[in-house]
Short mmCIF file of C-alpha atoms and ligand atoms in Angstrom, two decimals:
data_model
loop_
_atom_site.label_atom_id
_atom_site.label_comp_id
_atom_site.label_asym_id
_atom_site.label_seq_id
_atom_site.Cartn_x
_atom_site.Cartn_y
_atom_site.Cartn_z
CA MET A 1 0.10 -0.15 -0.07
CA VAL A 2 2.67 2.47 1.00
CA GLU A 3 4.74 1.56 -2.19
CA HIS A 4 1.76 2.20 -4.32
CA LEU A 5 1.18 5.68 -2.71
CA GLN A 6 4.96 6.37 -3.29
CA HIS A 7 4.67 5.12 -6.92
CA TYR A 8 1.67 7.45 -7.48
CA GLU A 9 3.78 10.22 -5.95
CA ILE A 10 1.07 10.86 -3.04
CA ILE A 11 4.02 10.17 -0.44
CA SER A 12 7.49 11.74 -1.01
CA SER A 13 8.52 12.08 2.57
CA LYS A 14 10.65 9.31 4.06
CA LYS A 15 9.29 10.05 7.54
CA VAL A 16 5.61 9.60 6.25
CA VAL A 17 6.77 6.16 4.60
CA GLU A 18 8.31 5.20 7.83
CA VAL A 19 5.30 6.03 10.00
CA MET A 20 2.74 4.44 7.67
CA GLU A 21 4.87 1.25 7.41
CA THR A 22 5.18 1.14 11.21
CA ILE A 23 1.42 1.75 11.95
CA ASP A 24 -0.29 -1.12 10.41
CA ARG A 25 -3.71 -0.10 8.97
CA ALA A 26 -4.93 -3.66 9.25
CA LEU A 27 -5.10 -3.27 13.11
CA PHE A 28 -7.59 -0.27 12.53
CA VAL A 29 -9.95 -1.53 10.03
CA PRO A 30 -12.98 -3.62 11.01
CA ASP A 31 -12.43 -7.56 10.81
CA GLY A 32 -13.02 -8.80 7.31
CA THR A 33 -12.50 -5.38 5.72
CA PRO A 34 -9.66 -5.14 3.22
CA ALA A 35 -7.15 -3.11 4.94
CA TYR A 36 -4.70 -1.90 2.10
CA VAL A 37 -7.27 -0.87 -0.54
CA ASP A 38 -7.05 2.88 -1.22
CA SER A 39 -10.49 3.74 -0.42
CA PRO A 40 -12.38 4.89 2.90
CA MET A 41 -14.05 2.01 4.78
CA ALA A 42 -17.24 2.03 6.92
CA ILE A 43 -16.62 1.61 10.68
CA GLY A 44 -20.03 1.95 11.96
CA TYR A 45 -22.02 4.86 13.47
CA ASN A 46 -22.05 6.67 9.97
CA ALA A 47 -18.38 7.12 10.18
CA THR A 48 -15.41 5.75 8.08
CA ILE A 49 -11.66 5.19 8.24
CA SER A 50 -10.20 7.67 5.72
CA ALA A 51 -8.57 6.29 2.60
CA PRO A 52 -4.72 5.72 2.89
CA HIS A 53 -3.98 8.49 0.35
CA MET A 54 -5.89 11.02 2.59
CA HIS A 55 -3.93 9.85 5.65
CA ALA A 56 -0.73 10.15 3.64
CA THR A 57 -1.62 13.63 2.31
CA CYS A 58 -2.45 15.00 5.75
CA LEU A 59 0.70 13.53 7.47
CA GLN A 60 2.75 15.19 4.83
CA LEU A 61 1.17 18.42 5.11
CA LEU A 62 1.59 18.35 8.89
CA GLU A 63 5.00 16.87 8.86
CA GLU A 64 6.86 20.03 9.87
CA ASN A 65 4.55 20.48 12.87
CA LEU A 66 5.02 16.86 13.99
CA LYS A 67 8.60 16.99 15.14
CA PRO A 68 9.69 15.32 18.29
CA GLY A 69 8.20 17.18 21.34
CA MET A 70 5.49 18.83 19.50
CA HIS A 71 1.71 18.77 20.40
CA ALA A 72 -0.84 17.36 17.83
CA LEU A 73 -4.53 17.37 17.91
CA ASP A 74 -6.76 14.86 15.88
CA VAL A 75 -10.37 16.00 15.88
CA GLY A 76 -12.63 13.19 14.80
CA SER A 77 -10.17 10.59 15.64
CA GLY A 78 -12.24 7.66 14.69
CA THR A 79 -10.16 4.44 14.45
CA GLY A 80 -7.26 6.19 15.94
CA TYR A 81 -5.03 5.50 13.03
CA LEU A 82 -3.72 9.04 12.42
CA THR A 83 -3.52 9.68 16.27
CA ALA A 84 -1.10 6.76 16.62
CA CYS A 85 0.85 8.03 13.52
CA PHE A 86 1.11 11.63 15.07
CA ALA A 87 2.09 10.04 18.44
CA LEU A 88 4.89 8.13 16.81
CA MET A 89 6.08 11.42 15.15
CA VAL A 90 6.20 13.64 18.04
CA GLY A 91 7.47 10.86 20.31
CA PRO A 92 7.35 10.40 24.02
CA GLN A 93 8.37 13.95 24.94
CA GLY A 94 5.41 15.35 22.59
CA ARG A 95 1.70 14.95 22.93
CA ALA A 96 -0.84 13.22 20.57
CA VAL A 97 -4.48 13.92 21.39
CA GLY A 98 -7.45 12.31 19.74
CA VAL A 99 -11.06 13.59 20.34
CA GLU A 100 -13.97 11.63 19.06
CA HIS A 101 -17.65 12.12 19.96
CA ILE A 102 -18.92 8.51 19.62
CA PRO A 103 -17.87 6.78 22.90
CA GLU A 104 -17.97 3.15 21.18
CA LEU A 105 -15.39 4.37 18.46
CA ALA A 106 -13.15 6.09 21.04
CA ASP A 107 -13.13 2.75 22.97
CA SER A 108 -12.44 0.59 19.95
CA SER A 109 -9.63 3.10 18.84
CA LEU A 110 -8.02 2.50 22.21
CA LYS A 111 -8.19 -1.27 21.45
CA ASN A 112 -6.60 -0.65 18.07
CA ILE A 113 -3.79 1.46 19.38
CA GLU A 114 -3.05 -1.16 22.05
CA LYS A 115 -2.36 -3.57 19.35
CA SER A 116 -0.17 -1.15 17.32
CA ALA A 117 3.45 0.22 17.45
CA ALA A 118 2.05 3.28 19.27
CA ALA A 119 0.92 1.19 22.36
CA PRO A 120 3.91 2.19 24.46
CA LEU A 121 3.11 5.85 24.04
CA LEU A 122 -0.62 5.19 25.01
CA LYS A 123 0.72 3.40 28.20
CA GLU A 124 3.20 6.17 29.03
CA GLY A 125 0.52 8.88 28.51
CA SER A 126 1.97 10.93 25.55
CA LEU A 127 -0.96 9.57 23.41
CA SER A 128 -4.62 9.98 24.70
CA ILE A 129 -7.97 9.68 23.18
CA HIS A 130 -10.93 11.68 24.62
CA VAL A 131 -14.75 11.61 24.20
CA GLY A 132 -16.02 14.99 23.30
CA ASP A 133 -17.24 17.49 20.66
CA GLY A 134 -14.11 18.08 18.71
CA ARG A 135 -15.38 21.51 17.43
CA GLN A 136 -14.31 22.59 20.88
CA GLY A 137 -10.78 21.24 20.48
CA TRP A 138 -9.17 19.96 23.60
CA PRO A 139 -7.86 22.89 25.65
CA GLU A 140 -5.98 20.74 28.23
CA PHE A 141 -3.11 20.32 26.05
CA ALA A 142 -3.17 23.40 23.90
CA PRO A 143 -1.59 25.12 22.10
CA TYR A 144 -1.09 22.69 19.30
CA ASP A 145 1.69 22.82 16.64
CA ALA A 146 -0.50 20.54 14.43
CA ILE A 147 -4.21 20.17 14.28
CA HIS A 148 -5.96 17.60 11.97
CA VAL A 149 -9.72 17.55 11.54
CA GLY A 150 -10.94 14.24 10.09
CA ALA A 151 -14.58 15.37 9.26
CA ALA A 152 -15.75 18.36 7.08
CA ALA A 153 -16.86 21.63 8.83
CA PRO A 154 -19.25 24.09 7.42
CA GLU A 155 -16.57 26.65 8.56
CA ILE A 156 -13.16 26.63 10.52
CA PRO A 157 -14.30 26.35 14.16
CA GLN A 158 -12.95 29.25 16.22
CA PRO A 159 -11.84 27.19 19.24
CA LEU A 160 -9.60 25.26 16.81
CA LEU A 161 -7.95 28.48 15.35
CA ASP A 162 -7.60 29.68 19.19
CA GLN A 163 -5.85 26.45 20.06
CA LEU A 164 -3.53 26.58 17.24
CA LYS A 165 0.00 27.70 18.41
CA PRO A 166 1.78 30.62 16.48
CA GLY A 167 3.79 28.85 13.95
CA GLY A 168 1.25 25.99 13.95
CA ARG A 169 -0.64 24.47 11.04
CA MET A 170 -4.25 22.99 10.83
CA VAL A 171 -5.46 20.81 8.10
CA ILE A 172 -9.28 20.75 7.76
CA PRO A 173 -11.82 19.74 5.21
CA VAL A 174 -14.39 22.72 4.88
CA GLY A 175 -17.72 22.61 2.96
CA LYS A 176 -20.97 20.88 2.81
CA ILE A 177 -21.62 19.19 -0.53
CA SER A 178 -18.51 20.48 -2.09
CA GLN A 179 -15.44 20.32 0.22
CA ASP A 180 -11.95 21.65 0.06
CA LEU A 181 -9.01 20.41 2.20
CA LYS A 182 -7.75 23.76 3.76
CA VAL A 183 -4.28 24.45 5.13
CA VAL A 184 -4.38 26.88 7.71
CA ASP A 185 -1.08 28.55 8.98
CA LYS A 186 -0.93 30.62 12.08
CA LYS A 187 2.19 32.91 11.89
CA GLU A 188 4.41 34.00 14.79
CA ASP A 189 2.37 37.34 14.85
CA GLY A 190 -0.84 35.40 15.30
CA SER A 191 -2.10 36.33 11.84
CA VAL A 192 -3.62 33.32 9.88
CA THR A 193 -3.46 32.33 6.15
CA VAL A 194 -5.78 29.86 4.59
CA ARG A 195 -5.13 28.03 1.31
CA THR A 196 -6.92 25.22 -0.55
CA GLU A 197 -5.11 22.04 -1.12
CA ILE A 198 -7.40 19.66 -2.91
CA SER A 199 -11.12 18.97 -3.22
CA VAL A 200 -12.17 16.18 -0.93
CA ARG A 201 -15.16 14.03 0.36
CA TYR A 202 -15.45 13.58 4.18
CA VAL A 203 -18.23 12.75 6.60
CA PRO A 204 -19.60 16.03 8.41
CA LEU A 205 -18.11 17.47 11.48
CA THR A 206 -21.36 17.70 13.44
CA SER A 207 -23.24 16.92 16.50
CA ARG A 208 -23.32 13.30 17.84
CA ASP A 209 -27.14 13.14 17.34
CA ALA A 210 -27.17 14.53 13.86
CA GLN A 211 -24.30 11.94 12.82
CA LEU A 212 -26.33 9.02 14.33
CA ARG A 213 -29.62 10.19 12.55
CA GLY A 214 -27.42 10.31 9.34
CA SER A 215 -28.54 13.93 8.67
C1 SAM B 1 -13.74 10.07 8.41
S1 SAM B 1 -14.22 9.60 10.12
C2 SAM B 1 -12.70 9.06 10.85
C3 SAM B 1 -11.44 9.78 10.52
C4 SAM B 1 -10.18 9.15 11.11
N1 SAM B 1 -9.07 10.08 10.70
C5 SAM B 1 -9.82 7.74 10.72
O1 SAM B 1 -9.31 7.64 9.63
O2 SAM B 1 -10.18 6.75 11.33
C6 SAM B 1 -14.58 11.13 10.89
C7 SAM B 1 -14.74 11.08 12.29
O3 SAM B 1 -15.11 12.36 13.02
C8 SAM B 1 -16.02 11.98 14.07
N2 SAM B 1 -16.70 13.30 14.23
C9 SAM B 1 -17.66 14.03 13.52
N3 SAM B 1 -18.11 15.05 14.14
C10 SAM B 1 -17.40 15.14 15.32
C11 SAM B 1 -17.32 16.06 16.41
N4 SAM B 1 -18.19 17.14 16.42
N5 SAM B 1 -16.49 15.80 17.41
C12 SAM B 1 -15.67 14.71 17.47
N6 SAM B 1 -15.74 13.80 16.39
C13 SAM B 1 -16.52 14.09 15.41
C14 SAM B 1 -16.93 10.81 13.38
O4 SAM B 1 -17.56 10.24 14.65
C15 SAM B 1 -15.82 10.00 12.79
O5 SAM B 1 -15.30 9.16 13.65
#
């Protein structure tokens, strides 16, 4: 899978190759689901595990903000796959925080992570998964060098902008039917720039009730 992503020039970073080879996607997809096919897969509760090329794209966009010792927030952490990748990149001196609003998904993501190469970081406490509304971020470990949002927001939530560190980067899909992956950079003086990377298709960043109703 990783070779395929390199072949199609989705991944050019050695660090991203290393982390995606170390965190085995097979541990994060539901039993019986093909793990290495480049497409999103249903994980229940109207949610999906994102396609490998989207995981790779987001890891590459955030690579400079996932150096050892940095703080990373994964909003809508779902299966925990990207939170585990972030934890490996920021290492034991850093902090990788996942926020997921479906408690059952948060529980199963912890089980997935426990089977993965990121298990020691979960045990030591530099990786944590929390149940909550990710639109509010997770102030306890803010400010964050990197924020990834795994579901599409109608607009960029202000609490996430507030929790982004000066010099930090957020990658977030924005839009309803037509969505763009936005790259949000906060400069050292606190000013913010936003650019569009690619068009994407994500499940909505919404309330738990709206998601479970499928609306
Ligand atoms: C595309 S899915 C999972 C993405 C995750 N990166 C993965 O690959 O496993 C998006 C996730 O966002 C969650 N979600 C949606 N709205 C949310 C909110 N307001 N707060 C927290 N999680 C939310 C969904 O439950 C779902 O698990």
